[in-house]
Amino acid sequence: MSLEKVVPFVSKGGNEYLIEFKIFKPGIDFDVPIIDVSLVLVNSQAISVELSDLFHLSLIIHQYILENDVVLYYYCDDEEVIRSGRHKMLLPQEYRNRLFGHLFNRINSNGLLREEIVFSGDTNKDIHYISLITAETNEKILESIVKEVYKINDK
Amino acid sequence: MNTKTLHIKNPSKALLVFAKKLREEKQRNKEKLRSEKDLYFPQK
């Protein structure tokens, strides 16, 4: 089965999303593939998204991890996103990071590990959020990735 | 799910350049997906 695929999803309000799973090549080989997951709203019909839609989106991602021995990589980009109430103060990338973590905490994700990586630079553009999710059996691989991040930071 | 956090404050220039590349690649991916939306949601 190919590791790369695109899953279309339509929310209850009619919003159309594409979820892409794509092999990510960071320039270093690890024992399992790193898969970049992207979630894109391609057609907006409703301003708000229901919690059940977000839950469904997280289930699609969760199912992919269960079916494939990979490390899932999610970069939280800084493209504007609708944030309501107390979330208006958050940067778009910070909001995406919280949402992603929150959703995975709501589903039955026992047996999975998440490594949240945050870089805090001086400007908003230099604040980055990354999530890595994989099975607990791949804990050593997550540790290897973290070591590589430290190596880059030490350059 | 067990979550760990690695927080690097005042990242090096090399790390910021690396992160910028990740952001650019993500933006390219999203633009490509938007351009292909009709493949997955054919217009009625």
mmCIF file of C-alpha atoms in Angstrom:
data_model
loop_
_atom_site.group_PDB
_atom_site.id
_atom_site.type_symbol
_atom_site.label_atom_id
_atom_site.label_comp_id
_atom_site.label_asym_id
_atom_site.label_seq_id
_atom_site.Cartn_x
_atom_site.Cartn_y
_atom_site.Cartn_z
ATOM 1 C CA MET A 1 0.000 0.000 0.000
ATOM 2 C CA SER A 2 1.346 3.408 -0.932
ATOM 3 C CA LEU A 3 2.204 5.678 1.952
ATOM 4 C CA GLU A 4 1.254 8.722 -0.075
ATOM 5 C CA LYS A 5 -2.379 9.586 -0.473
ATOM 6 C CA VAL A 6 -4.904 12.402 -0.368
ATOM 7 C CA VAL A 7 -8.153 12.003 1.549
ATOM 8 C CA PRO A 8 -11.072 14.338 0.733
ATOM 9 C CA PHE A 9 -13.425 15.292 3.549
ATOM 10 C CA VAL A 10 -16.618 17.366 3.591
ATOM 11 C CA SER A 11 -17.708 18.896 6.890
ATOM 12 C CA LYS A 12 -21.326 19.067 8.067
ATOM 13 C CA GLY A 13 -21.407 22.730 7.044
ATOM 14 C CA GLY A 14 -20.161 21.892 3.540
ATOM 15 C CA ASN A 15 -16.527 22.920 3.913
ATOM 16 C CA GLU A 16 -14.279 20.842 1.680
ATOM 17 C CA TYR A 17 -10.913 19.697 3.014
ATOM 18 C CA LEU A 18 -8.026 17.719 1.643
ATOM 19 C CA ILE A 19 -5.764 15.755 3.955
ATOM 20 C CA GLU A 20 -2.493 14.836 2.323
ATOM 21 C CA PHE A 21 -0.005 12.237 3.535
ATOM 22 C CA LYS A 22 3.313 12.720 1.772
ATOM 23 C CA ILE A 23 6.754 11.201 2.308
ATOM 24 C CA PHE A 24 9.006 13.815 3.867
ATOM 25 C CA LYS A 25 12.746 13.680 3.196
ATOM 26 C CA PRO A 26 14.587 15.728 5.796
ATOM 27 C CA GLY A 27 18.003 14.770 4.384
ATOM 28 C CA ILE A 28 18.649 12.223 7.129
ATOM 29 C CA ASP A 29 17.495 8.612 6.999
ATOM 30 C CA PHE A 30 15.580 7.179 9.924
ATOM 31 C CA ASP A 31 14.407 3.592 10.396
ATOM 32 C CA VAL A 32 10.812 4.388 9.456
ATOM 33 C CA PRO A 33 9.467 6.870 6.904
ATOM 34 C CA ILE A 34 8.623 10.390 8.000
ATOM 35 C CA ILE A 35 5.227 11.383 6.642
ATOM 36 C CA ASP A 36 4.242 15.016 6.249
ATOM 37 C CA VAL A 37 0.542 15.527 6.886
ATOM 38 C CA SER A 38 -1.181 18.611 5.494
ATOM 39 C CA LEU A 39 -4.739 19.711 6.102
ATOM 40 C CA VAL A 40 -6.107 22.220 3.612
ATOM 41 C CA LEU A 41 -9.470 23.923 3.385
ATOM 42 C CA VAL A 42 -10.110 24.102 -0.380
ATOM 43 C CA ASN A 43 -13.715 25.338 -0.384
ATOM 44 C CA SER A 44 -15.316 27.242 2.452
ATOM 45 C CA GLN A 45 -19.101 27.201 2.903
ATOM 46 C CA ALA A 46 -19.347 27.689 6.654
ATOM 47 C CA ILE A 47 -17.485 30.042 8.954
ATOM 48 C CA SER A 48 -17.373 27.706 11.887
ATOM 49 C CA VAL A 49 -16.372 24.087 12.031
ATOM 50 C CA GLU A 50 -18.199 21.720 14.320
ATOM 51 C CA LEU A 51 -16.301 19.773 16.916
ATOM 52 C CA SER A 52 -17.561 16.544 15.371
ATOM 53 C CA ASP A 53 -15.875 17.540 12.079
ATOM 54 C CA LEU A 54 -12.562 18.154 13.791
ATOM 55 C CA PHE A 55 -12.944 14.865 15.594
ATOM 56 C CA HIS A 56 -13.558 13.105 12.278
ATOM 57 C CA LEU A 57 -10.463 14.726 10.757
ATOM 58 C CA SER A 58 -8.337 13.537 13.652
ATOM 59 C CA LEU A 59 -9.750 10.028 13.261
ATOM 60 C CA ILE A 60 -8.596 9.960 9.613
ATOM 61 C CA ILE A 61 -5.084 10.848 10.723
ATOM 62 C CA HIS A 62 -5.213 8.424 13.620
ATOM 63 C CA GLN A 63 -6.321 5.588 11.339
ATOM 64 C CA TYR A 64 -3.395 6.300 9.010
ATOM 65 C CA ILE A 65 -0.902 5.941 11.868
ATOM 66 C CA LEU A 66 -2.496 2.678 12.970
ATOM 67 C CA GLU A 67 -2.203 1.255 9.437
ATOM 68 C CA ASN A 68 1.348 2.442 8.720
ATOM 69 C CA ASP A 69 4.583 2.180 10.669
ATOM 70 C CA VAL A 70 5.668 5.785 10.231
ATOM 71 C CA VAL A 71 6.455 8.971 12.084
ATOM 72 C CA LEU A 72 3.827 11.537 11.262
ATOM 73 C CA TYR A 73 5.172 15.070 10.930
ATOM 74 C CA TYR A 74 2.904 18.101 11.163
ATOM 75 C CA TYR A 75 4.299 21.596 10.680
ATOM 76 C CA CYS A 76 1.900 24.231 12.011
ATOM 77 C CA ASP A 77 1.988 26.965 9.387
ATOM 78 C CA ASP A 78 1.231 30.613 10.032
ATOM 79 C CA GLU A 79 -1.479 31.118 7.412
ATOM 80 C CA GLU A 80 -4.392 33.049 8.901
ATOM 81 C CA VAL A 81 -7.068 30.906 10.497
ATOM 82 C CA ILE A 82 -10.337 31.888 12.167
ATOM 83 C CA ARG A 83 -9.847 31.944 15.931
ATOM 84 C CA SER A 84 -12.669 32.776 18.261
ATOM 85 C CA GLY A 85 -12.817 34.084 21.835
ATOM 86 C CA ARG A 86 -9.705 33.644 23.906
ATOM 87 C CA HIS A 87 -7.910 32.025 20.986
ATOM 88 C CA LYS A 88 -7.780 35.343 19.088
ATOM 89 C CA MET A 89 -4.636 36.227 21.012
ATOM 90 C CA LEU A 90 -2.795 33.167 19.747
ATOM 91 C CA LEU A 91 -0.597 33.152 16.674
ATOM 92 C CA PRO A 92 -2.058 31.037 13.851
ATOM 93 C CA GLN A 93 0.734 28.495 14.224
ATOM 94 C CA GLU A 94 0.251 28.342 17.976
ATOM 95 C CA TYR A 95 -3.502 27.893 17.534
ATOM 96 C CA ARG A 96 -2.979 25.038 15.060
ATOM 97 C CA ASN A 97 -0.561 23.388 17.451
ATOM 98 C CA ARG A 98 -3.024 23.547 20.352
ATOM 99 C CA LEU A 99 -5.861 22.306 18.197
ATOM 100 C CA PHE A 100 -3.828 19.406 16.875
ATOM 101 C CA GLY A 101 -2.757 18.333 20.364
ATOM 102 C CA HIS A 102 -6.237 18.805 21.778
ATOM 103 C CA LEU A 103 -7.838 16.639 19.114
ATOM 104 C CA PHE A 104 -5.403 13.804 19.599
ATOM 105 C CA ASN A 105 -5.951 13.915 23.326
ATOM 106 C CA ARG A 106 -9.692 13.496 22.778
ATOM 107 C CA ILE A 107 -9.499 10.343 20.712
ATOM 108 C CA ASN A 108 -8.430 6.990 21.993
ATOM 109 C CA SER A 109 -4.775 7.344 21.104
ATOM 110 C CA ASN A 110 -3.255 4.937 23.595
ATOM 111 C CA GLY A 111 -0.018 3.447 22.314
ATOM 112 C CA LEU A 112 1.017 6.649 20.542
ATOM 113 C CA LEU A 113 3.671 9.196 21.402
ATOM 114 C CA ARG A 114 3.701 12.860 20.476
ATOM 115 C CA GLU A 115 6.797 15.017 20.426
ATOM 116 C CA GLU A 116 5.947 18.685 20.315
ATOM 117 C CA ILE A 117 8.834 20.844 19.086
ATOM 118 C CA VAL A 118 8.751 24.603 19.582
ATOM 119 C CA PHE A 119 11.298 27.176 18.423
ATOM 120 C CA SER A 120 10.851 30.633 19.968
ATOM 121 C CA GLY A 121 12.708 33.305 18.050
ATOM 122 C CA ASP A 122 12.462 37.071 18.361
ATOM 123 C CA THR A 123 9.654 37.718 15.882
ATOM 124 C CA ASN A 124 6.316 36.019 15.218
ATOM 125 C CA LYS A 125 7.743 34.659 11.960
ATOM 126 C CA ASP A 126 10.489 32.977 13.973
ATOM 127 C CA ILE A 127 8.103 31.070 16.210
ATOM 128 C CA HIS A 128 7.581 27.546 14.910
ATOM 129 C CA TYR A 129 5.515 24.594 16.113
ATOM 130 C CA ILE A 130 6.051 21.036 14.921
ATOM 131 C CA SER A 131 4.395 17.825 16.038
ATOM 132 C CA LEU A 132 5.684 14.323 15.545
ATOM 133 C CA ILE A 133 3.368 11.413 16.272
ATOM 134 C CA THR A 134 4.222 7.744 16.151
ATOM 135 C CA ALA A 135 3.725 4.428 17.906
ATOM 136 C CA GLU A 136 5.371 3.968 21.294
ATOM 137 C CA THR A 137 7.558 1.286 19.708
ATOM 138 C CA ASN A 138 9.271 4.064 17.704
ATOM 139 C CA GLU A 139 10.293 6.081 20.752
ATOM 140 C CA LYS A 140 14.002 5.722 19.882
ATOM 141 C CA ILE A 141 13.367 7.252 16.479
ATOM 142 C CA LEU A 142 11.737 10.292 18.070
ATOM 143 C CA GLU A 143 14.793 10.609 20.302
ATOM 144 C CA SER A 144 17.041 10.467 17.211
ATOM 145 C CA ILE A 145 15.053 13.234 15.547
ATOM 146 C CA VAL A 146 15.318 15.394 18.665
ATOM 147 C CA LYS A 147 19.105 14.854 18.667
ATOM 148 C CA GLU A 148 19.268 15.998 15.050
ATOM 149 C CA VAL A 149 17.349 19.152 15.956
ATOM 150 C CA TYR A 150 19.871 19.899 18.704
ATOM 151 C CA LYS A 151 22.715 19.323 16.220
ATOM 152 C CA ILE A 152 21.258 21.891 13.827
ATOM 153 C CA ASN A 153 20.802 24.329 16.707
ATOM 154 C CA ASP A 154 24.454 23.886 17.685
ATOM 155 C CA LYS A 155 25.760 24.817 14.222
ATOM 156 C CA MET B 1 -1.281 9.819 24.313
ATOM 157 C CA ASN B 2 2.014 10.567 25.995
ATOM 158 C CA THR B 3 3.304 13.988 24.887
ATOM 159 C CA LYS B 4 6.787 15.416 25.339
ATOM 160 C CA THR B 5 7.786 18.957 24.505
ATOM 161 C CA LEU B 6 11.116 20.201 23.223
ATOM 162 C CA HIS B 7 11.183 23.976 23.531
ATOM 163 C CA ILE B 8 14.200 25.771 22.113
ATOM 164 C CA LYS B 9 14.297 29.423 23.093
ATOM 165 C CA ASN B 10 16.506 31.771 21.097
ATOM 166 C CA PRO B 11 17.175 29.201 18.365
ATOM 167 C CA SER B 12 20.354 29.505 16.326
ATOM 168 C CA LYS B 13 20.355 31.087 12.881
ATOM 169 C CA ALA B 14 20.875 27.632 11.360
ATOM 170 C CA LEU B 15 17.791 26.281 13.111
ATOM 171 C CA LEU B 16 15.676 29.247 12.008
ATOM 172 C CA VAL B 17 16.829 28.774 8.410
ATOM 173 C CA PHE B 18 15.873 25.099 8.671
ATOM 174 C CA ALA B 19 12.450 25.977 10.108
ATOM 175 C CA LYS B 20 11.880 28.567 7.397
ATOM 176 C CA LYS B 21 12.463 25.850 4.779
ATOM 177 C CA LEU B 22 9.880 23.655 6.525
ATOM 178 C CA ARG B 23 7.370 26.502 6.424
ATOM 179 C CA GLU B 24 8.038 27.197 2.738
ATOM 180 C CA GLU B 25 7.623 23.536 1.869
ATOM 181 C CA LYS B 26 4.333 23.423 3.779
ATOM 182 C CA GLN B 27 3.093 26.505 1.921
ATOM 183 C CA ARG B 28 4.025 24.945 -1.431
ATOM 184 C CA ASN B 29 2.208 21.736 -0.489
ATOM 185 C CA LYS B 30 -0.929 23.618 0.475
ATOM 186 C CA GLU B 31 -0.914 25.679 -2.726
ATOM 187 C CA LYS B 32 -0.466 22.539 -4.812
ATOM 188 C CA LEU B 33 -3.377 20.844 -3.048
ATOM 189 C CA ARG B 34 -5.605 23.868 -3.608
ATOM 190 C CA SER B 35 -4.740 23.831 -7.307
ATOM 191 C CA GLU B 36 -5.757 20.162 -7.493
ATOM 192 C CA LYS B 37 -9.032 20.475 -5.609
ATOM 193 C CA ASP B 38 -11.162 19.696 -8.689
ATOM 194 C CA LEU B 39 -9.583 16.242 -8.868
ATOM 195 C CA TYR B 40 -11.115 15.413 -5.502
ATOM 196 C CA PHE B 41 -14.217 17.620 -5.567
ATOM 197 C CA PRO B 42 -15.381 17.726 -9.210
ATOM 198 C CA GLN B 43 -17.540 20.745 -9.977
ATOM 199 C CA LYS B 44 -21.191 19.782 -10.363
#
